[in-house]
Coordinates of N, CA, C and O in Angstrom, one line a residue:
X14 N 104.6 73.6 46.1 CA 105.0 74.5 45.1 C 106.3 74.0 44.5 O 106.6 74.2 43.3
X15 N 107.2 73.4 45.6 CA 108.5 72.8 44.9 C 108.5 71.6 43.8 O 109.3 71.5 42.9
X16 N 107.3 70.7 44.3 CA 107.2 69.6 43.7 C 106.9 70.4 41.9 O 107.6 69.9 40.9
X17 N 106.0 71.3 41.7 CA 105.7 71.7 40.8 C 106.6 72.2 39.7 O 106.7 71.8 38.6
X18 N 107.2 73.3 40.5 CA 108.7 73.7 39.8 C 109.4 72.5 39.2 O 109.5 72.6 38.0
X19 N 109.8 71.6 39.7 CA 110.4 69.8 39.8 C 110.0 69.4 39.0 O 110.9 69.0 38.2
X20 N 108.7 69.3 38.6 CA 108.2 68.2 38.0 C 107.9 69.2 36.4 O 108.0 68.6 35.3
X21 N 107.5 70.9 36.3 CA 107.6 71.1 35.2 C 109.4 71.0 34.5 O 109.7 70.6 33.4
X22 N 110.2 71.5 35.5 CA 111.5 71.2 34.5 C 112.3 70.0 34.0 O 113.2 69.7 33.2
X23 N 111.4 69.2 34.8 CA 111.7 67.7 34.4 C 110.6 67.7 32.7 O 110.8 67.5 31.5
X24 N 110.0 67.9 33.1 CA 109.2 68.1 31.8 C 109.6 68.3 30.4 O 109.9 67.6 29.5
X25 N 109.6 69.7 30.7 CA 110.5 70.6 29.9 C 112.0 69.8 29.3 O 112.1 69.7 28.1
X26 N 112.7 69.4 29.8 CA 114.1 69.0 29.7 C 113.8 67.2 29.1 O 114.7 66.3 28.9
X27 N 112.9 67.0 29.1 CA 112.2 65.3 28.7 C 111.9 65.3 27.4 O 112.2 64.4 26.7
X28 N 111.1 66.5 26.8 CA 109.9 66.9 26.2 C 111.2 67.1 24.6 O 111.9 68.1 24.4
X29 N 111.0 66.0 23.8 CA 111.6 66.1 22.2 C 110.9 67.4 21.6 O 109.8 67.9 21.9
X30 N 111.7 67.7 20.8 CA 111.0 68.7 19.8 C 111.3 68.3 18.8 O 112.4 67.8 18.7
X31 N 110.6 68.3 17.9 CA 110.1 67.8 15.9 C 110.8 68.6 15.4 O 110.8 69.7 16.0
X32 N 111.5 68.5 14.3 CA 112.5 69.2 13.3 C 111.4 69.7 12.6 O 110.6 68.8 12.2
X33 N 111.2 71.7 12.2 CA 110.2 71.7 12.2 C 110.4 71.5 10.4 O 109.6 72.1 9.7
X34 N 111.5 70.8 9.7 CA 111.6 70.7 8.3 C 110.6 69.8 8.2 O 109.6 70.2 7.6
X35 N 110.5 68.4 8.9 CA 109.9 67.4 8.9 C 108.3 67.6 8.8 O 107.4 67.2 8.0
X36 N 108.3 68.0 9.3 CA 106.9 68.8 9.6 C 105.9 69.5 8.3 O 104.8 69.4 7.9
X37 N 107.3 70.5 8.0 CA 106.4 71.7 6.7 C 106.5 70.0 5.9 O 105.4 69.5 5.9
X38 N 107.3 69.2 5.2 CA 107.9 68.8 4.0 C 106.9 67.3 4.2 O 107.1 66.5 3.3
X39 N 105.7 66.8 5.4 CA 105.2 66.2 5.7 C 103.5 66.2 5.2 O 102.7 65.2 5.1
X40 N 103.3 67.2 5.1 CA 102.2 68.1 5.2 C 101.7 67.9 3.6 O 102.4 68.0 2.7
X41 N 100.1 67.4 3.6 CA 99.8 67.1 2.4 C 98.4 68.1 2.0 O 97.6 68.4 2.8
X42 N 98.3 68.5 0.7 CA 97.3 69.5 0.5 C 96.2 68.5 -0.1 O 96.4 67.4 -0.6
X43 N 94.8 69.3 0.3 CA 93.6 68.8 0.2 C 92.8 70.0 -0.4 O 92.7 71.2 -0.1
X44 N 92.3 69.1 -1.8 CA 91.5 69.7 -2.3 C 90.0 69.7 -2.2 O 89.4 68.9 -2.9
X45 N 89.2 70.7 -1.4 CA 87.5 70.5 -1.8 C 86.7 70.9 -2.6 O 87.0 71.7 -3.5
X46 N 85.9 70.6 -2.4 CA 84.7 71.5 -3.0 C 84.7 72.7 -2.2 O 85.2 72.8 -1.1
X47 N 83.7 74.0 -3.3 CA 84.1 74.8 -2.9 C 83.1 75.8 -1.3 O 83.2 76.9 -0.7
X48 N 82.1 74.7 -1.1 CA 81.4 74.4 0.4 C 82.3 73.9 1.0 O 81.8 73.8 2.1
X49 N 83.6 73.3 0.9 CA 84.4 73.1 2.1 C 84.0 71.7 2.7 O 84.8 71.2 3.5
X50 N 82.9 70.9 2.2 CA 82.0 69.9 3.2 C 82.8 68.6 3.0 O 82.9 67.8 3.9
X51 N 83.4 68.2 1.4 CA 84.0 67.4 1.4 C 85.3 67.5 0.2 O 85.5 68.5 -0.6
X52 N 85.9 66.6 0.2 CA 87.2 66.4 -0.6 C 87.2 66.0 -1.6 O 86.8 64.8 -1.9
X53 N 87.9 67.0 -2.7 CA 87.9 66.5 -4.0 C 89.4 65.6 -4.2 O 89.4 64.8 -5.2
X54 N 90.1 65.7 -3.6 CA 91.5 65.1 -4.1 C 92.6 65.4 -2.8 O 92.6 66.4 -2.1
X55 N 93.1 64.6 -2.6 CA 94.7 64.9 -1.6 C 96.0 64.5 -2.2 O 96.3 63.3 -2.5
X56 N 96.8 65.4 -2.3 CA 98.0 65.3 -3.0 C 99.2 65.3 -2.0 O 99.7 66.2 -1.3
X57 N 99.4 64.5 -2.0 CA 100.8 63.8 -0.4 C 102.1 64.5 -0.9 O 103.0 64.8 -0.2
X58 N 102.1 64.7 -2.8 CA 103.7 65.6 -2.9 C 103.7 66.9 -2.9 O 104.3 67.1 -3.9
X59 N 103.5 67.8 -2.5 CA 103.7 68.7 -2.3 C 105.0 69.7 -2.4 O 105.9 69.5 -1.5
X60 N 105.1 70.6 -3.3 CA 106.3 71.4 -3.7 C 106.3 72.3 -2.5 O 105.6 73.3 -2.6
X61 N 107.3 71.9 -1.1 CA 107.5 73.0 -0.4 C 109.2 73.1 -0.4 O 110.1 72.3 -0.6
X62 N 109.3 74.1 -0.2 CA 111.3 74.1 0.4 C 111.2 75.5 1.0 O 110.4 76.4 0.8
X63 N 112.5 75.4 2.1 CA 112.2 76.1 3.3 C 113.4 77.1 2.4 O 114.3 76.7 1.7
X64 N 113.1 78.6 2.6 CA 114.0 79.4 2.4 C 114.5 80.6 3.1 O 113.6 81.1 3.8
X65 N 115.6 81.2 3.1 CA 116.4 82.3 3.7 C 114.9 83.2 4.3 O 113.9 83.4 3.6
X66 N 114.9 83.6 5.5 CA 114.5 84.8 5.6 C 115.1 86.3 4.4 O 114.4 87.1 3.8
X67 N 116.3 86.0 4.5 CA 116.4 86.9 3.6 C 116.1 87.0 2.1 O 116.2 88.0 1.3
X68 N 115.8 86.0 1.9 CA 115.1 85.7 0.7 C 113.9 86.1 0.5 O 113.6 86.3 -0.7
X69 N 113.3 86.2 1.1 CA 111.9 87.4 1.7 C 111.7 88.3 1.9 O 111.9 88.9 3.0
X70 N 111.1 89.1 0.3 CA 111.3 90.6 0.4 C 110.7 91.2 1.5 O 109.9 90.6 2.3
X71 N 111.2 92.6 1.6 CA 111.4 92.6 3.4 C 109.6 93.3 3.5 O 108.9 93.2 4.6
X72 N 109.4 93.7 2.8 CA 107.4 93.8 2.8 C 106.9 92.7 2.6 O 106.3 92.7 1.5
X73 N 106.9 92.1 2.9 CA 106.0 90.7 3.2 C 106.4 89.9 4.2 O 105.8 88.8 4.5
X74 N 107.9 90.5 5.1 CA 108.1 89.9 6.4 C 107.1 91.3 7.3 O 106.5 90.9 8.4
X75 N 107.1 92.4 6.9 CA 106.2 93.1 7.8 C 104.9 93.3 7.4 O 104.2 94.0 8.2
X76 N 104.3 92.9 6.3 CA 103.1 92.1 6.4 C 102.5 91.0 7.1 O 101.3 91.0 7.4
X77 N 103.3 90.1 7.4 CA 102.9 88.8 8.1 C 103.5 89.3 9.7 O 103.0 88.7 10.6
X78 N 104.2 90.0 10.0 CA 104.4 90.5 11.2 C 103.3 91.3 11.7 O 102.8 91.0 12.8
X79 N 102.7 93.0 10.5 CA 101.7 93.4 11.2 C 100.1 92.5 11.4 O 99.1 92.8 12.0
X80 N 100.4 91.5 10.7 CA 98.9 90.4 10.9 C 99.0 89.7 12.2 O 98.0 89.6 12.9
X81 N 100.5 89.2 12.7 CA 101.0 88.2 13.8 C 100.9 89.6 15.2 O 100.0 89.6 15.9
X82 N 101.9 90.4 15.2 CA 102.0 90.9 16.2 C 102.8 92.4 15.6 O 103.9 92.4 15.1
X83 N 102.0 93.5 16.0 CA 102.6 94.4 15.5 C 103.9 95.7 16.3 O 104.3 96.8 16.1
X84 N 104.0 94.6 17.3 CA 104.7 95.0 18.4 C 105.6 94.4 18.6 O 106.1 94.6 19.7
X85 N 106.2 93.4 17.5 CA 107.5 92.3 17.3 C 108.3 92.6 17.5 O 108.9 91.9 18.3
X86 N 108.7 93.9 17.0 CA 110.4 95.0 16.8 C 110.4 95.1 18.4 O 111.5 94.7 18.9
X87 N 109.7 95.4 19.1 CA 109.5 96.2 20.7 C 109.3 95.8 21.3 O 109.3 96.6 22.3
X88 N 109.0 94.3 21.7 CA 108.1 93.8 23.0 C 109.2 92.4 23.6 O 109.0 91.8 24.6
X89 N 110.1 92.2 23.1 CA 111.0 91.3 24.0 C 110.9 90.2 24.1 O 111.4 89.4 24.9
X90 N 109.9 89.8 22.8 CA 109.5 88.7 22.9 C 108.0 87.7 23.7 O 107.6 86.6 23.4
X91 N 107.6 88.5 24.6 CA 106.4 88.8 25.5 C 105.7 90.2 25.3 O 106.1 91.3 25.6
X92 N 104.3 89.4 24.7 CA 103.6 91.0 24.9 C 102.4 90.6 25.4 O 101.5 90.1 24.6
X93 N 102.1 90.7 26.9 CA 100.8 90.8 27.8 C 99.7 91.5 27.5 O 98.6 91.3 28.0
X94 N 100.1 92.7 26.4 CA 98.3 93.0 25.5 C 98.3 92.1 24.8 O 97.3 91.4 24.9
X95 N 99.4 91.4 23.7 CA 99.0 90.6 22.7 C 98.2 89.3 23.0 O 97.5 88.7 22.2
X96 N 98.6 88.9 24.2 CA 98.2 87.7 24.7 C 96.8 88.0 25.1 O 95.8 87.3 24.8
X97 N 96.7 89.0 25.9 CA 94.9 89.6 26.2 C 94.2 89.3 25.0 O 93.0 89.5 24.9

């Protein structure tokens, strides 16, 4: 059980994490047809830029909250129904 503990925090504390700018500003849109089956076009420039939460009128952060988890405000960050 010890080795386990050991070897996940070694993990954990090893384990890079990706700047998640990199990531959105990486990301290239694809166009298909409208069956989905294959691709009409891929555009690698993409107009994204990352902005304020506050910059987000505040009904459409609790739209995308009651879609994600509607127990955001309350749950501590862990919610074991949500996860069920």
């Amino acid at each position: 059980m010890g080795a386990v503990v050991i070897s996940g925090a070694v993990l954990y504390a090893t384990t890079e994490i990706p700047d998640p700018n990199d990531l959105a500003t990486a990301q290239a849109t694809i166009i298909t047809w409208d069956d989905g089956s294959s691709g009409l076009a891929r555009v690698a420039d993409a107009n994204r830029r990352n902005v304020d939460i506050a910059d987000v009128p505040i009904e459409l952060q609790y739209a995308v909250l009651s879609a994600e988890d509607r127990t955001f405000y309350e749950n501590s960050g862990f919610s074991p129904r949500g996860i069920a």
